Amino acid sequence: MAADDIGAELWALVYHLFHKYRRDPRKAAQELALRTHTEWAAAPNAPPPQTARGVVHSRWYEELRQRYAALLASLRATHQRDIADATEMVSSLYPEGCNVSEYAEALRTSAAVLPCLVPSAMIDHLVHKRGGELHAQGVHELSCNELVFDVIEGLLMRVLTPRQWWCQAAPSIARATRTGIRAAPPTLYIEYERPPGVPRVRRIDLGAVLRPNTPTAQLARRLAATHEALLSESQFQTLLIRCQRLQEQSPLSPPAPAPLPNSAPVPTTTTRALPPPLESSPGPAPIARVGKAQKADLGLLYRDPDAALANVDLNDADEVTLQEFKDVMNEKFKANVVKPGDAGYVYDKRVEVTRPAQSSEWDDDDSD
C-alpha cells in the first residue's frame, strides 16, 4: 500500500472515516462509497472492509486505483510541455544532483521555477517524507534524475491534481429526492435513495454556526465539499437561506421537528457540519479597545463583522476560525475595490506628498 496508488488526499479521507466510525466500520465503508461515487462490490451482500488497510482487498480500491492512474496519465498528456520545461529547468540548475543536506533548498528553488504555485506545506511534507526515506536507506546524495522525479511527481503533479478528484467523471451512487429544514435547532434533512428504491435520510446538525445574520456562502461551500454526492453548493445555499428565514419568523417557537411529512421511517445518518463557534449564544458584542488587540471571536464575526475585525489578533486562531476571518476580509476588500468603470475610478492617480514637518533619519540613505 502506497500513497501513490490512489493519492494521499484519498488515503487521508479513508483513514479519517474509519477513525471517525471506528466503533462501526460499516458506516465508514458506506460513507466512503457515497463520497467517492463508487460501491464496494458488485454483489450487494459482500462484506465491507473493517479497517482502513482492508480497503486494498476490495473492488472499490481497484476501481479508484485505475481511475487515479488514468487521471495522472491525462494530466501528463495535457501538461506535457510544462513537464518538459520543468525537467529542463531543474536539470540545468542541478546537473550533478544534490546532497541530502541540500535537498530541501533544492526543492524550494525548483518549485519557484514551476509554472504553478506550490504551497510551502506541500514542499515541507515532501522534504519530511523523502528525508526520512533517504536517511533510512543511508543515502547521502541524489542524482539529477532522482531530483527531477521528486519535483515532477512530488510537487508538479500533486498541484495539477484536482481536489477531490474522485468526484469527477463519475456519477453519484445516490439520488436526492426531497429536502427539509428545521429552524431550532438549525438542521438540514436530505432524503435520498441508495440503492434505487431504498430511501434514507441524512440529518446535518448545524448547531450554533447558522443564525439569521450568518454569511451562507462559505458554509454552503464547506457543506458541498462533504456532501456533494447529494446536493450542490447552490442547493445548500438555498436551504441555508430558507432556514435563516424560518429563524427570523419564529425565533422563540421552533417548528415541528418532522421535516419530511407523510413518509415512512427511514435510516438516518447524522453529521455535524462544523465545530461550534466560541460563543454559542448571542449576547452583547465585546468592545475592542483602541490600541489593544482582541482575540478572534467567530460568534462575534457572524453577529457583527465590523466589530470582530476591529484590531483582531489571528495569531492564536484555529484553522477554521482563521479561514472564516480571511473569507470575510476578502469579501470586504472586494466590496471596496474601485474598478475601471466604477464611479470615482481614476487611472494613474497621483498624490502630491507634503514635506515632512521634521526630519526622519530612519529613511535617509547612507552612502559610503
Short mmCIF file of C-alpha atoms in Angstrom, two decimals:
data_model
loop_
_atom_site.label_atom_id
_atom_site.label_comp_id
_atom_site.label_asym_id
_atom_site.label_seq_id
_atom_site.Cartn_x
_atom_site.Cartn_y
_atom_site.Cartn_z
CA MET A 1 0.00 0.00 0.00
CA ALA A 2 1.39 3.38 -1.03
CA ALA A 3 0.00 6.88 -1.24
CA ASP A 4 0.74 6.91 -4.97
CA ASP A 5 -1.86 4.24 -5.77
CA ILE A 6 -4.96 6.35 -5.03
CA GLY A 7 -3.31 9.57 -3.87
CA ALA A 8 -2.51 10.93 -0.43
CA GLU A 9 -5.70 13.00 -0.27
CA LEU A 10 -7.97 9.99 -0.74
CA TRP A 11 -5.97 7.89 1.71
CA ALA A 12 -6.39 10.69 4.26
CA LEU A 13 -10.16 10.51 3.75
CA VAL A 14 -10.11 6.71 4.15
CA TYR A 15 -8.26 6.85 7.46
CA HIS A 16 -10.36 9.77 8.68
CA LEU A 17 -13.66 7.95 8.11
CA PHE A 18 -12.52 4.65 9.59
CA HIS A 19 -11.24 6.50 12.65
CA LYS A 20 -14.45 8.52 12.97
CA TYR A 21 -16.63 5.40 12.75
CA ARG A 22 -14.17 3.06 14.44
CA ARG A 23 -16.98 1.55 16.52
CA ASP A 24 -18.99 0.76 13.40
CA PRO A 25 -16.72 0.24 10.34
CA ARG A 26 -19.80 -0.48 8.24
CA LYS A 27 -20.75 3.21 8.45
CA ALA A 28 -17.24 4.21 7.41
CA ALA A 29 -17.46 1.99 4.33
CA GLN A 30 -20.90 3.32 3.41
CA GLU A 31 -19.81 6.94 3.78
CA LEU A 32 -16.63 6.34 1.80
CA ALA A 33 -18.58 4.73 -1.03
CA LEU A 34 -21.05 7.62 -1.07
CA ARG A 35 -18.36 10.32 -1.14
CA THR A 36 -16.29 8.61 -3.83
CA HIS A 37 -19.26 7.63 -6.04
CA THR A 38 -18.08 4.01 -6.00
CA GLU A 39 -19.72 0.98 -4.41
CA TRP A 40 -17.67 -1.67 -2.65
CA ALA A 41 -18.61 -4.77 -4.61
CA ALA A 42 -20.92 -5.92 -7.37
CA ALA A 43 -22.60 -8.37 -5.00
CA PRO A 44 -24.92 -6.49 -2.60
CA ASN A 45 -24.18 -8.85 0.30
CA ALA A 46 -20.39 -8.70 0.00
CA PRO A 47 -18.91 -7.67 3.38
CA PRO A 48 -17.27 -4.22 3.50
CA PRO A 49 -13.75 -3.79 4.93
CA GLN A 50 -13.37 -3.50 8.68
CA THR A 51 -10.22 -1.34 8.73
CA ALA A 52 -8.62 1.34 6.59
CA ARG A 53 -5.92 -1.07 5.44
CA GLY A 54 -8.58 -3.57 4.45
CA VAL A 55 -9.81 -1.43 1.55
CA VAL A 56 -6.93 -2.67 -0.64
CA HIS A 57 -8.70 -6.03 -0.96
CA SER A 58 -11.91 -4.56 -2.37
CA ARG A 59 -13.25 -3.83 -5.83
CA TRP A 60 -13.64 -0.24 -4.65
CA TYR A 61 -9.87 0.06 -4.26
CA GLU A 62 -9.14 -1.42 -7.68
CA GLU A 63 -11.59 0.90 -9.39
CA LEU A 64 -10.27 4.01 -7.63
CA ARG A 65 -6.69 2.97 -8.33
CA GLN A 66 -7.44 2.65 -12.04
CA ARG A 67 -9.28 5.97 -12.12
CA TYR A 68 -6.39 7.71 -10.36
CA ALA A 69 -3.86 6.23 -12.79
CA ALA A 70 -6.00 7.35 -15.73
CA LEU A 71 -6.25 10.85 -14.27
CA LEU A 72 -2.48 11.14 -13.89
CA ALA A 73 -1.95 9.90 -17.44
CA SER A 74 -4.40 12.50 -18.72
CA LEU A 75 -2.69 15.26 -16.75
CA ARG A 76 0.72 14.25 -18.09
CA ALA A 77 -0.59 14.35 -21.65
CA THR A 78 -2.27 17.71 -21.14
CA HIS A 79 0.74 19.30 -19.42
CA GLN A 80 3.43 17.59 -21.44
CA ARG A 81 5.05 20.90 -22.34
CA ASP A 82 5.07 22.10 -18.73
CA ILE A 83 6.65 18.84 -17.58
CA ALA A 84 9.33 19.07 -20.26
CA ASP A 85 10.14 22.68 -19.36
CA ALA A 86 10.31 21.86 -15.65
CA THR A 87 12.57 18.87 -16.34
CA GLU A 88 14.93 21.01 -18.39
CA MET A 89 14.98 23.79 -15.80
CA VAL A 90 15.71 21.52 -12.83
CA SER A 91 18.36 19.64 -14.82
CA SER A 92 20.09 22.91 -15.67
CA LEU A 93 20.01 24.06 -12.05
CA TYR A 94 21.28 20.77 -10.60
CA PRO A 95 23.08 18.85 -13.37
CA GLU A 96 25.01 16.81 -10.78
CA GLY A 97 22.09 16.34 -8.42
CA CYS A 98 22.44 17.44 -4.81
CA ASN A 99 23.44 16.28 -1.36
CA VAL A 100 20.77 15.24 1.11
CA SER A 101 21.65 18.29 3.21
CA GLU A 102 20.83 20.47 0.19
CA TYR A 103 17.62 18.61 -0.69
CA ALA A 104 15.18 21.00 0.99
CA GLU A 105 16.72 24.07 -0.60
CA ALA A 106 16.87 22.32 -3.99
CA LEU A 107 13.15 21.54 -3.82
CA ARG A 108 12.24 25.11 -2.89
CA THR A 109 14.42 26.52 -5.67
CA SER A 110 12.95 24.11 -8.21
CA ALA A 111 9.39 24.82 -7.06
CA ALA A 112 9.95 28.52 -7.67
CA VAL A 113 10.51 27.92 -11.41
CA LEU A 114 7.48 25.66 -11.92
CA PRO A 115 4.57 27.06 -13.98
CA CYS A 116 2.21 26.80 -10.98
CA LEU A 117 2.24 27.89 -7.36
CA VAL A 118 3.37 25.14 -4.98
CA PRO A 119 2.18 25.55 -1.36
CA SER A 120 5.01 25.63 1.15
CA ALA A 121 3.23 22.96 3.21
CA MET A 122 3.45 20.58 0.25
CA ILE A 123 7.19 21.19 -0.06
CA ASP A 124 7.71 20.67 3.67
CA HIS A 125 5.73 17.43 3.54
CA LEU A 126 7.85 16.08 0.69
CA VAL A 127 11.07 17.12 2.45
CA HIS A 128 9.99 15.32 5.62
CA LYS A 129 8.82 12.21 3.77
CA ARG A 130 11.79 11.83 1.42
CA GLY A 131 14.26 12.89 4.08
CA GLY A 132 13.11 10.03 6.28
CA GLU A 133 13.33 7.55 3.39
CA LEU A 134 16.82 8.66 2.39
CA HIS A 135 18.03 8.57 5.98
CA ALA A 136 16.65 5.05 6.44
CA GLN A 137 18.38 3.93 3.24
CA GLY A 138 21.67 5.56 4.20
CA VAL A 139 21.67 7.68 1.04
CA HIS A 140 23.71 10.89 1.10
CA GLU A 141 23.36 12.11 -2.49
CA LEU A 142 20.60 12.33 -5.09
CA SER A 143 21.23 12.19 -8.81
CA CYS A 144 19.79 14.74 -11.20
CA ASN A 145 17.17 12.25 -12.42
CA GLU A 146 16.06 11.48 -8.86
CA LEU A 147 15.67 15.16 -8.05
CA VAL A 148 13.74 15.77 -11.27
CA PHE A 149 11.44 12.86 -10.44
CA ASP A 150 10.70 14.26 -6.97
CA VAL A 151 9.98 17.72 -8.35
CA ILE A 152 7.69 16.47 -11.13
CA GLU A 153 5.85 13.70 -9.30
CA GLY A 154 6.00 15.02 -5.75
CA LEU A 155 5.22 18.67 -6.48
CA LEU A 156 4.04 19.48 -10.00
CA MET A 157 1.67 16.52 -10.46
CA ARG A 158 0.23 16.95 -6.98
CA VAL A 159 -0.55 20.60 -7.66
CA LEU A 160 -2.14 19.75 -11.00
CA THR A 161 -4.34 17.02 -9.49
CA PRO A 162 -7.80 18.48 -8.72
CA ARG A 163 -9.06 18.45 -5.17
CA GLN A 164 -11.48 15.58 -4.55
CA TRP A 165 -10.64 14.17 -7.97
CA TRP A 166 -12.69 11.05 -7.25
CA CYS A 167 -15.92 13.05 -7.63
CA GLN A 168 -15.16 13.94 -11.24
CA ALA A 169 -16.33 11.92 -14.25
CA ALA A 170 -18.25 9.52 -12.01
CA PRO A 171 -21.99 9.74 -11.31
CA SER A 172 -23.20 9.68 -7.74
CA ILE A 173 -24.43 6.35 -6.40
CA ALA A 174 -27.25 8.13 -4.54
CA ARG A 175 -30.15 10.27 -5.72
CA ALA A 176 -31.60 13.01 -3.54
CA THR A 177 -35.40 13.02 -3.60
CA ARG A 178 -36.50 15.60 -1.02
CA THR A 179 -35.04 18.10 1.41
CA GLY A 180 -36.28 19.54 4.68
CA ILE A 181 -35.20 22.17 7.18
CA ARG A 182 -35.74 22.97 10.84
CA ALA A 183 -35.02 26.34 12.40
CA ALA A 184 -34.44 25.45 16.05
CA PRO A 185 -32.01 23.90 16.31
CA PRO A 186 -30.95 24.65 12.72
CA THR A 187 -30.92 21.34 10.88
CA LEU A 188 -30.93 20.22 7.27
CA TYR A 189 -32.56 16.98 6.14
CA ILE A 190 -31.81 15.25 2.85
CA GLU A 191 -33.86 12.27 1.76
CA TYR A 192 -32.10 10.16 -0.85
CA GLU A 193 -32.20 6.71 -2.39
CA ARG A 194 -29.29 4.31 -2.20
CA PRO A 195 -29.59 1.89 -3.86
CA PRO A 196 -32.54 2.92 -6.05
CA GLY A 197 -35.80 2.31 -4.23
CA VAL A 198 -34.22 2.24 -0.76
CA PRO A 199 -34.94 5.58 0.99
CA ARG A 200 -32.56 7.07 3.52
CA VAL A 201 -32.39 10.38 5.36
CA ARG A 202 -29.27 12.34 6.22
CA ARG A 203 -29.54 14.86 9.03
CA ILE A 204 -26.97 17.65 9.17
CA ASP A 205 -26.92 19.45 12.51
CA LEU A 206 -25.69 23.00 12.08
CA GLY A 207 -25.69 23.74 15.80
CA ALA A 208 -24.74 27.33 16.52
CA VAL A 209 -22.99 28.01 13.21
CA LEU A 210 -26.16 29.15 11.42
CA ARG A 211 -28.01 32.24 12.58
CA PRO A 212 -30.20 34.74 10.76
CA ASN A 213 -27.23 37.02 10.06
CA THR A 214 -24.64 34.32 9.33
CA PRO A 215 -22.95 34.51 5.89
CA THR A 216 -24.07 31.45 3.95
CA ALA A 217 -21.60 31.35 1.05
CA GLN A 218 -18.68 29.84 2.95
CA LEU A 219 -20.89 27.47 4.90
CA ALA A 220 -22.59 26.21 1.73
CA ARG A 221 -19.21 25.67 0.10
CA ARG A 222 -17.98 23.59 3.01
CA LEU A 223 -21.17 21.56 3.18
CA ALA A 224 -20.96 20.82 -0.54
CA ALA A 225 -17.35 19.67 -0.17
CA THR A 226 -18.54 16.94 2.21
CA HIS A 227 -21.99 16.12 0.85
CA GLU A 228 -21.58 16.88 -2.87
CA ALA A 229 -22.85 13.39 -3.72
CA LEU A 230 -26.29 14.55 -2.57
CA LEU A 231 -26.59 18.30 -3.21
CA SER A 232 -24.64 21.03 -4.96
CA GLU A 233 -23.25 24.19 -3.38
CA SER A 234 -26.08 26.33 -4.76
CA GLN A 235 -28.69 23.92 -3.40
CA PHE A 236 -27.08 24.01 0.03
CA GLN A 237 -27.05 27.80 -0.01
CA THR A 238 -30.74 27.87 -0.91
CA LEU A 239 -31.53 25.60 2.04
CA LEU A 240 -29.43 27.71 4.40
CA ILE A 241 -31.20 30.91 3.34
CA ARG A 242 -34.61 29.27 3.80
CA CYS A 243 -33.55 28.08 7.24
CA GLN A 244 -32.46 31.61 8.16
CA ARG A 245 -35.84 32.97 7.11
CA LEU A 246 -37.55 30.47 9.37
CA GLN A 247 -35.30 31.56 12.21
CA GLU A 248 -36.30 35.19 11.68
CA GLN A 249 -40.02 34.36 11.53
CA SER A 250 -40.17 32.23 14.67
CA PRO A 251 -37.10 32.79 16.85
CA LEU A 252 -38.87 31.63 20.01
CA SER A 253 -41.19 28.92 18.74
CA PRO A 254 -39.37 26.20 16.81
CA PRO A 255 -41.33 24.46 14.06
CA ALA A 256 -42.36 20.85 14.19
CA PRO A 257 -39.33 18.56 14.18
CA ALA A 258 -40.59 16.36 11.34
CA PRO A 259 -39.04 17.79 8.16
CA LEU A 260 -40.42 15.17 5.82
CA PRO A 261 -44.15 14.64 6.46
CA ASN A 262 -46.12 11.68 5.18
CA SER A 263 -43.07 9.49 4.82
CA ALA A 264 -42.28 6.15 6.38
CA PRO A 265 -39.39 5.86 8.87
CA VAL A 266 -36.11 5.50 7.03
CA PRO A 267 -32.49 5.04 8.14
CA THR A 268 -30.96 8.31 9.29
CA THR A 269 -27.34 9.37 9.41
CA THR A 270 -26.24 12.33 11.48
CA THR A 271 -23.31 14.58 10.74
CA ARG A 272 -22.10 17.79 12.32
CA ALA A 273 -21.19 20.26 9.65
CA LEU A 274 -18.72 22.41 11.54
CA PRO A 275 -17.35 22.83 15.05
CA PRO A 276 -19.39 25.32 17.09
CA PRO A 277 -18.08 28.87 17.39
CA LEU A 278 -16.52 30.15 20.56
CA GLU A 279 -19.83 31.68 21.68
CA SER A 280 -22.96 29.65 21.04
CA SER A 281 -25.49 32.14 22.37
CA PRO A 282 -25.99 35.71 21.22
CA GLY A 283 -25.01 38.41 23.63
CA PRO A 284 -23.64 41.91 23.75
CA ALA A 285 -20.72 42.30 21.40
CA PRO A 286 -17.45 42.98 23.20
CA ILE A 287 -15.95 46.37 22.55
CA ALA A 288 -12.47 46.32 21.11
CA ARG A 289 -10.19 48.68 22.96
CA VAL A 290 -8.21 51.07 20.88
CA GLY A 291 -4.59 50.02 20.68
CA LYS A 292 -5.19 46.59 22.21
CA ALA A 293 -5.74 43.55 20.01
CA GLN A 294 -8.79 41.37 20.59
CA LYS A 295 -8.93 37.63 20.12
CA ALA A 296 -10.66 36.18 17.08
CA ASP A 297 -14.29 35.59 18.05
CA LEU A 298 -16.18 33.52 15.49
CA GLY A 299 -19.54 34.17 17.14
CA LEU A 300 -18.94 37.93 17.04
CA LEU A 301 -17.84 37.66 13.41
CA TYR A 302 -21.25 36.24 12.49
CA ARG A 303 -23.16 38.85 14.52
CA ASP A 304 -21.09 41.96 13.83
CA PRO A 305 -18.26 41.51 11.30
CA ASP A 306 -17.00 45.09 11.68
CA ALA A 307 -16.62 44.75 15.45
CA ALA A 308 -14.97 41.34 15.11
CA LEU A 309 -12.43 42.61 12.57
CA ALA A 310 -11.51 45.70 14.57
CA ASN A 311 -7.90 45.25 15.72
CA VAL A 312 -8.26 41.46 15.70
CA ASP A 313 -5.32 39.20 16.56
CA LEU A 314 -5.37 36.00 14.47
CA ASN A 315 -2.08 34.56 15.70
CA ASP A 316 -3.73 32.10 18.09
CA ALA A 317 -6.82 31.37 15.96
CA ASP A 318 -7.51 27.79 14.90
CA GLU A 319 -7.68 26.83 11.23
CA VAL A 320 -11.48 27.07 10.92
CA THR A 321 -11.65 30.47 12.64
CA LEU A 322 -8.73 31.80 10.62
CA GLN A 323 -10.34 30.77 7.33
CA GLU A 324 -13.68 32.34 8.29
CA PHE A 325 -11.98 35.65 9.13
CA LYS A 326 -10.00 35.57 5.89
CA ASP A 327 -13.15 34.97 3.84
CA VAL A 328 -14.94 37.92 5.44
CA MET A 329 -11.87 40.13 4.97
CA ASN A 330 -11.69 39.18 1.30
CA GLU A 331 -15.37 39.95 0.81
CA LYS A 332 -14.98 43.38 2.40
CA PHE A 333 -11.88 44.09 0.35
CA LYS A 334 -13.60 43.16 -2.92
CA ALA A 335 -16.62 45.27 -1.98
CA ASN A 336 -14.41 48.35 -1.50
CA VAL A 337 -12.21 47.91 -4.57
CA VAL A 338 -12.74 50.65 -7.15
CA LYS A 339 -12.51 49.04 -10.58
CA PRO A 340 -12.40 50.58 -14.06
CA GLY A 341 -15.91 51.75 -14.88
CA ASP A 342 -16.86 52.41 -11.26
CA ALA A 343 -17.71 55.89 -10.07
CA GLY A 344 -14.65 57.58 -8.63
CA TYR A 345 -12.15 55.42 -10.52
CA VAL A 346 -9.08 57.40 -11.60
CA TYR A 347 -6.46 55.91 -13.89
CA ASP A 348 -2.87 56.51 -12.78
CA LYS A 349 -3.89 58.59 -9.79
CA ARG A 350 -1.07 60.69 -8.37
CA VAL A 351 -0.97 62.38 -4.99
CA GLU A 352 1.24 65.29 -4.00
CA VAL A 353 3.10 64.42 -0.82
CA THR A 354 3.65 67.32 1.54
CA ARG A 355 7.07 67.98 3.01
CA PRO A 356 7.60 66.41 6.43
CA ALA A 357 7.33 68.65 9.46
CA GLN A 358 10.52 67.20 10.90
CA SER A 359 13.44 65.15 9.66
CA SER A 360 13.28 61.36 9.79
CA GLU A 361 16.70 59.81 9.99
CA TRP A 362 15.44 56.25 9.56
CA ASP A 363 14.66 56.71 5.86
CA ASP A 364 17.79 58.63 4.91
CA ASP A 365 20.10 56.81 2.52
CA ASP A 366 23.64 56.30 3.73
CA SER A 367 26.39 56.27 1.14
CA ASP A 368 29.93 55.20 1.74
#
